[in-house]
Amino acid sequence: MPRLHLTLDASPETVPAAGGAVRDWCLTSGIDAAEAALVELAIVEALQNAIEHGYAGVAGQLELEADIDDERMQAQIRDTAPPVDLTRVAPQPDETLPMDRARLRERGRGLEIIRGVFDQVVFSRSAAGNQLTLTRARRRGPL
Amino acid sequence: MAIQIDHTNDDDILLLAVHDRRLDARSAPDLKASITTFVGIGWEWIVLDLSGVEFVDSSALGAIVSGLKALGRAGDLVIAGAQPPVTALFALTRMDKVFRMFPTAAAAVAALKSRV
């Protein structure tokens, strides 16, 4: 199975092309269009989080690798920004219960999307930097 | 980044049609400004036609939420023509419980005209 390996500048301008590369890689790897769109969305959210909250306006680079086998697909996103461990962020309460427009959040849904798409989200920190590992089991049938 | 958004109206219903294929962190500020500007000048019943949009991320979704919040308790902002990836985003974030979603702009306008 093909691997994906990208290095990109930590800028919102580089994210769309990276997302497109992820989607194309998914399709080439046999993932259907609906699932590929979800994976693209979640990885875009993870890249954007690293840019906004990790690098926070400071220049830097992101590395994205992904591979796939019959059982699961896995992506790793590496950066050298100050560590932001998304996995320690508690899930947000359901803002739709009760439904009140004034309570709706305008930000902070990226992690919800990542957790919704990937079965496992693991953050690790080493001398080389930060790594977010995202794992999704291969689905059979409807998503 | 400036977005391409057309506006027309049918009586007191404003139809905003987005022509960008991608709504993301780069376009979210402009999307928010566009919607809230229309709310600010008095539009209360708004259809956001996303039929030409293939990708929406959480930043752009936040801009759409801002538009709904700007309405306060008045009117409604509904979504029309969302493609499957966009529908999936709304479902993942439970925003499909917040925004009414219609298959076409015409269906959305008809629903708002009858205030149902």
Tab-separated table of C-alpha atoms in Angstrom:
chain	number	residue	atom	x	y	z
A	1	MET	CA	0.000	0.000	0.000
A	2	PRO	CA	1.325	3.518	-0.774
A	3	ARG	CA	2.522	5.821	1.980
A	4	LEU	CA	1.923	9.525	2.124
A	5	HIS	CA	4.709	11.809	3.276
A	6	LEU	CA	4.420	15.594	3.176
A	7	THR	CA	6.379	18.444	4.700
A	8	LEU	CA	4.668	21.806	4.796
A	9	ASP	CA	5.174	25.279	6.168
A	10	ALA	CA	3.003	25.927	9.219
A	11	SER	CA	0.641	28.336	7.499
A	12	PRO	CA	-3.093	28.223	6.717
A	13	GLU	CA	-2.087	28.740	3.088
A	14	THR	CA	-0.463	25.306	2.872
A	15	VAL	CA	-3.341	23.392	4.471
A	16	PRO	CA	-5.742	23.141	1.487
A	17	ALA	CA	-3.116	21.482	-0.725
A	18	ALA	CA	-2.197	19.095	2.091
A	19	GLY	CA	-5.885	18.255	2.542
A	20	GLY	CA	-6.217	17.599	-1.161
A	21	ALA	CA	-3.165	15.341	-1.087
A	22	VAL	CA	-4.685	13.384	1.816
A	23	ARG	CA	-7.969	12.951	-0.044
A	24	ASP	CA	-6.193	11.823	-3.231
A	25	TRP	CA	-4.027	9.411	-1.248
A	26	CYS	CA	-7.130	7.956	0.419
A	27	LEU	CA	-8.835	7.434	-2.930
A	28	THR	CA	-5.694	5.852	-4.392
A	29	SER	CA	-5.554	3.575	-1.355
A	30	GLY	CA	-9.056	2.253	-1.926
A	31	ILE	CA	-10.941	4.399	0.596
A	32	ASP	CA	-14.279	5.539	-0.793
A	33	ALA	CA	-15.059	9.190	-1.461
A	34	ALA	CA	-17.274	9.736	1.609
A	35	GLU	CA	-14.674	8.316	4.001
A	36	ALA	CA	-11.840	10.139	2.209
A	37	ALA	CA	-13.663	13.437	2.747
A	38	LEU	CA	-13.961	12.726	6.479
A	39	VAL	CA	-10.279	11.826	6.762
A	40	GLU	CA	-9.314	14.978	4.839
A	41	LEU	CA	-11.472	17.093	7.161
A	42	ALA	CA	-10.026	15.601	10.360
A	43	ILE	CA	-6.422	15.921	9.187
A	44	VAL	CA	-7.030	19.505	8.075
A	45	GLU	CA	-8.363	20.197	11.578
A	46	ALA	CA	-5.276	18.617	13.172
A	47	LEU	CA	-2.903	20.603	10.941
A	48	GLN	CA	-4.821	23.800	11.609
A	49	ASN	CA	-4.690	23.173	15.370
A	50	ALA	CA	-0.909	22.780	15.236
A	51	ILE	CA	-0.609	25.998	13.229
A	52	GLU	CA	-2.970	28.057	15.399
A	53	HIS	CA	-2.222	26.724	18.865
A	54	GLY	CA	1.248	25.179	18.522
A	55	TYR	CA	3.177	27.553	16.309
A	56	ALA	CA	0.714	30.390	17.047
A	57	GLY	CA	2.007	32.666	14.331
A	58	VAL	CA	5.658	31.628	14.566
A	59	ALA	CA	7.214	30.169	11.413
A	60	GLY	CA	7.801	26.442	11.458
A	61	GLN	CA	7.177	23.207	9.660
A	62	LEU	CA	4.761	20.321	9.874
A	63	GLU	CA	5.368	16.792	8.722
A	64	LEU	CA	2.498	14.516	7.786
A	65	GLU	CA	2.841	10.802	7.178
A	66	ALA	CA	0.080	8.309	6.568
A	67	ASP	CA	-0.102	4.635	5.808
A	68	ILE	CA	-2.818	2.074	5.433
A	69	ASP	CA	-3.291	-1.673	5.523
A	70	ASP	CA	-6.285	-3.991	5.471
A	71	GLU	CA	-7.120	-3.273	9.111
A	72	ARG	CA	-6.558	0.419	9.654
A	73	MET	CA	-5.252	3.715	8.350
A	74	GLN	CA	-2.886	5.757	10.474
A	75	ALA	CA	-1.590	9.300	10.185
A	76	GLN	CA	1.190	11.000	12.117
A	77	ILE	CA	1.516	14.753	12.329
A	78	ARG	CA	4.817	16.028	13.688
A	79	ASP	CA	5.829	19.530	14.668
A	80	THR	CA	8.478	21.261	16.753
A	81	ALA	CA	6.216	23.919	18.269
A	82	PRO	CA	5.619	24.290	22.014
A	83	PRO	CA	3.594	21.202	22.964
A	84	VAL	CA	-0.205	21.388	22.832
A	85	ASP	CA	-1.608	18.050	23.924
A	86	LEU	CA	-5.074	17.950	22.381
A	87	THR	CA	-5.799	14.595	23.943
A	88	ARG	CA	-5.892	16.202	27.415
A	89	VAL	CA	-8.690	18.534	26.394
A	90	ALA	CA	-11.944	17.296	27.882
A	91	PRO	CA	-14.833	16.732	25.473
A	92	GLN	CA	-17.124	19.739	25.319
A	93	PRO	CA	-20.636	19.387	26.737
A	94	ASP	CA	-23.451	19.036	24.226
A	95	GLU	CA	-24.212	22.673	23.432
A	96	THR	CA	-27.464	21.750	21.693
A	97	LEU	CA	-29.139	20.655	24.945
A	98	PRO	CA	-30.953	22.806	25.720
A	99	MET	CA	-30.963	24.597	22.400
A	100	ASP	CA	-30.052	28.229	22.984
A	101	ARG	CA	-28.342	30.192	20.219
A	102	ALA	CA	-26.537	32.392	22.717
A	103	ARG	CA	-24.695	29.347	24.142
A	104	LEU	CA	-23.359	28.093	20.827
A	105	ARG	CA	-19.588	28.112	20.519
A	106	GLU	CA	-17.991	29.805	17.530
A	107	ARG	CA	-14.694	27.921	17.946
A	108	GLY	CA	-13.348	24.732	19.416
A	109	ARG	CA	-14.947	22.056	17.250
A	110	GLY	CA	-11.743	20.848	15.571
A	111	LEU	CA	-10.937	18.310	18.254
A	112	GLU	CA	-14.533	17.086	18.241
A	113	ILE	CA	-14.159	16.383	14.522
A	114	ILE	CA	-10.806	14.626	14.954
A	115	ARG	CA	-12.238	12.420	17.705
A	116	GLY	CA	-15.333	11.754	15.635
A	117	VAL	CA	-13.382	10.542	12.620
A	118	PHE	CA	-10.457	8.710	14.229
A	119	ASP	CA	-10.874	5.827	16.668
A	120	GLN	CA	-7.654	6.589	18.500
A	121	VAL	CA	-5.898	9.934	19.056
A	122	VAL	CA	-2.483	9.768	20.768
A	123	PHE	CA	-0.117	12.638	21.533
A	124	SER	CA	3.556	12.051	22.259
A	125	ARG	CA	6.450	14.378	22.942
A	126	SER	CA	10.142	13.617	22.460
A	127	ALA	CA	13.366	15.516	21.939
A	128	ALA	CA	12.500	15.568	18.236
A	129	GLY	CA	9.203	17.357	18.843
A	130	ASN	CA	5.513	16.575	19.093
A	131	GLN	CA	3.657	13.799	17.350
A	132	LEU	CA	-0.075	13.306	17.010
A	133	THR	CA	-0.969	9.783	15.910
A	134	LEU	CA	-4.427	9.269	14.471
A	135	THR	CA	-5.746	5.759	13.830
A	136	ARG	CA	-8.962	4.740	12.127
A	137	ALA	CA	-10.087	1.158	11.603
A	138	ARG	CA	-11.028	0.277	8.036
A	139	ARG	CA	-14.805	0.375	7.742
A	140	ARG	CA	-16.868	-2.210	5.949
A	141	GLY	CA	-20.204	-1.071	4.658
A	142	PRO	CA	-21.825	2.233	5.619
A	143	LEU	CA	-19.758	4.678	7.719
B	1	MET	CA	-9.464	35.860	1.840
B	2	ALA	CA	-12.495	37.359	0.071
B	3	ILE	CA	-15.231	34.882	-0.657
B	4	GLN	CA	-17.598	34.872	-3.613
B	5	ILE	CA	-21.117	35.191	-2.289
B	6	ASP	CA	-24.222	36.298	-4.211
B	7	HIS	CA	-27.324	37.633	-2.530
B	8	THR	CA	-30.894	37.798	-3.766
B	9	ASN	CA	-34.155	38.068	-1.917
B	10	ASP	CA	-37.678	36.725	-2.119
B	11	ASP	CA	-39.824	39.086	-0.069
B	12	ASP	CA	-38.224	39.132	3.363
B	13	ILE	CA	-36.092	36.039	2.777
B	14	LEU	CA	-32.446	36.572	1.923
B	15	LEU	CA	-30.698	33.940	-0.173
B	16	LEU	CA	-26.924	33.877	0.136
B	17	ALA	CA	-25.223	31.626	-2.407
B	18	VAL	CA	-21.580	30.814	-1.774
B	19	HIS	CA	-19.524	30.182	-4.900
B	20	ASP	CA	-16.258	29.137	-3.282
B	21	ARG	CA	-15.592	25.402	-3.406
B	22	ARG	CA	-13.751	25.564	-0.111
B	23	LEU	CA	-14.655	27.374	3.121
B	24	ASP	CA	-11.878	27.132	5.680
B	25	ALA	CA	-9.743	29.089	8.135
B	26	ARG	CA	-8.670	31.462	5.373
B	27	SER	CA	-12.190	32.389	4.302
B	28	ALA	CA	-13.983	32.151	7.679
B	29	PRO	CA	-13.482	35.820	8.694
B	30	ASP	CA	-14.960	37.036	5.398
B	31	LEU	CA	-17.844	34.565	5.581
B	32	LYS	CA	-18.656	35.735	9.118
B	33	ALA	CA	-18.460	39.391	8.071
B	34	SER	CA	-20.742	38.771	5.085
B	35	ILE	CA	-23.480	37.056	7.069
B	36	THR	CA	-23.368	39.348	10.085
B	37	THR	CA	-23.429	42.427	7.854
B	38	PHE	CA	-26.723	41.281	6.343
B	39	VAL	CA	-28.095	40.535	9.814
B	40	GLY	CA	-26.907	43.952	10.948
B	41	ILE	CA	-28.947	45.744	8.290
B	42	GLY	CA	-32.087	43.897	9.300
B	43	TRP	CA	-32.343	40.590	7.448
B	44	GLU	CA	-33.807	37.946	9.778
B	45	TRP	CA	-34.709	35.040	7.483
B	46	ILE	CA	-31.635	33.772	5.711
B	47	VAL	CA	-30.923	30.792	3.448
B	48	LEU	CA	-27.239	29.928	3.072
B	49	ASP	CA	-26.887	27.987	-0.172
B	50	LEU	CA	-23.827	25.748	0.055
B	51	SER	CA	-24.590	23.640	-3.019
B	52	GLY	CA	-21.389	24.814	-4.712
B	53	VAL	CA	-19.202	24.146	-1.667
B	54	GLU	CA	-17.237	20.906	-1.479
B	55	PHE	CA	-15.369	21.442	1.778
B	56	VAL	CA	-16.198	23.251	5.029
B	57	ASP	CA	-13.959	23.086	8.103
B	58	SER	CA	-14.640	23.972	11.739
B	59	SER	CA	-13.467	27.569	11.277
B	60	ALA	CA	-16.015	28.216	8.538
B	61	LEU	CA	-18.664	26.366	10.523
B	62	GLY	CA	-17.912	28.764	13.389
B	63	ALA	CA	-18.525	31.680	11.015
B	64	ILE	CA	-21.945	30.244	10.120
B	65	VAL	CA	-22.710	29.792	13.822
B	66	SER	CA	-21.766	33.442	14.335
B	67	GLY	CA	-24.391	34.403	11.792
B	68	LEU	CA	-27.070	32.455	13.628
B	69	LYS	CA	-26.040	33.951	16.973
B	70	ALA	CA	-26.158	37.433	15.455
B	71	LEU	CA	-29.866	36.896	14.816
B	72	GLY	CA	-30.478	36.619	18.544
B	73	ARG	CA	-33.948	35.201	19.046
B	74	ALA	CA	-35.209	36.539	15.714
B	75	GLY	CA	-35.705	34.732	12.412
B	76	ASP	CA	-33.627	31.819	11.283
B	77	LEU	CA	-30.560	30.935	9.253
B	78	VAL	CA	-30.944	27.655	7.377
B	79	ILE	CA	-28.631	25.626	5.152
B	80	ALA	CA	-29.479	24.573	1.608
B	81	GLY	CA	-27.876	22.146	-0.795
B	82	ALA	CA	-25.140	20.829	1.471
B	83	GLN	CA	-23.042	18.175	-0.254
B	84	PRO	CA	-22.311	14.916	1.614
B	85	PRO	CA	-18.952	16.015	3.127
B	86	VAL	CA	-20.577	19.191	4.430
B	87	THR	CA	-23.568	17.282	5.785
B	88	ALA	CA	-21.105	14.957	7.530
B	89	LEU	CA	-19.398	17.940	9.203
B	90	PHE	CA	-22.719	19.221	10.542
B	91	ALA	CA	-23.555	15.742	11.862
B	92	LEU	CA	-20.136	15.209	13.475
B	93	THR	CA	-20.443	18.469	15.377
B	94	ARG	CA	-24.199	18.072	16.125
B	95	MET	CA	-24.837	21.293	14.245
B	96	ASP	CA	-27.427	19.345	12.234
B	97	LYS	CA	-29.507	19.675	15.419
B	98	VAL	CA	-29.084	23.437	15.355
B	99	PHE	CA	-29.418	24.328	11.689
B	100	ARG	CA	-32.334	23.239	9.576
B	101	MET	CA	-30.976	21.726	6.382
B	102	PHE	CA	-32.790	21.574	3.052
B	103	PRO	CA	-31.845	19.752	-0.146
B	104	THR	CA	-32.258	22.853	-2.312
B	105	ALA	CA	-32.436	26.610	-1.951
B	106	ALA	CA	-35.961	26.539	-3.358
B	107	ALA	CA	-37.094	24.132	-0.638
B	108	ALA	CA	-35.466	26.286	2.026
B	109	VAL	CA	-37.066	29.476	0.738
B	110	ALA	CA	-40.472	27.760	0.575
B	111	ALA	CA	-40.132	26.573	4.171
B	112	LEU	CA	-39.125	30.001	5.440
B	113	LYS	CA	-41.908	31.692	3.458
B	114	SER	CA	-44.480	29.533	5.194
B	115	ARG	CA	-42.588	30.049	8.484
B	116	VAL	CA	-42.499	26.317	9.154
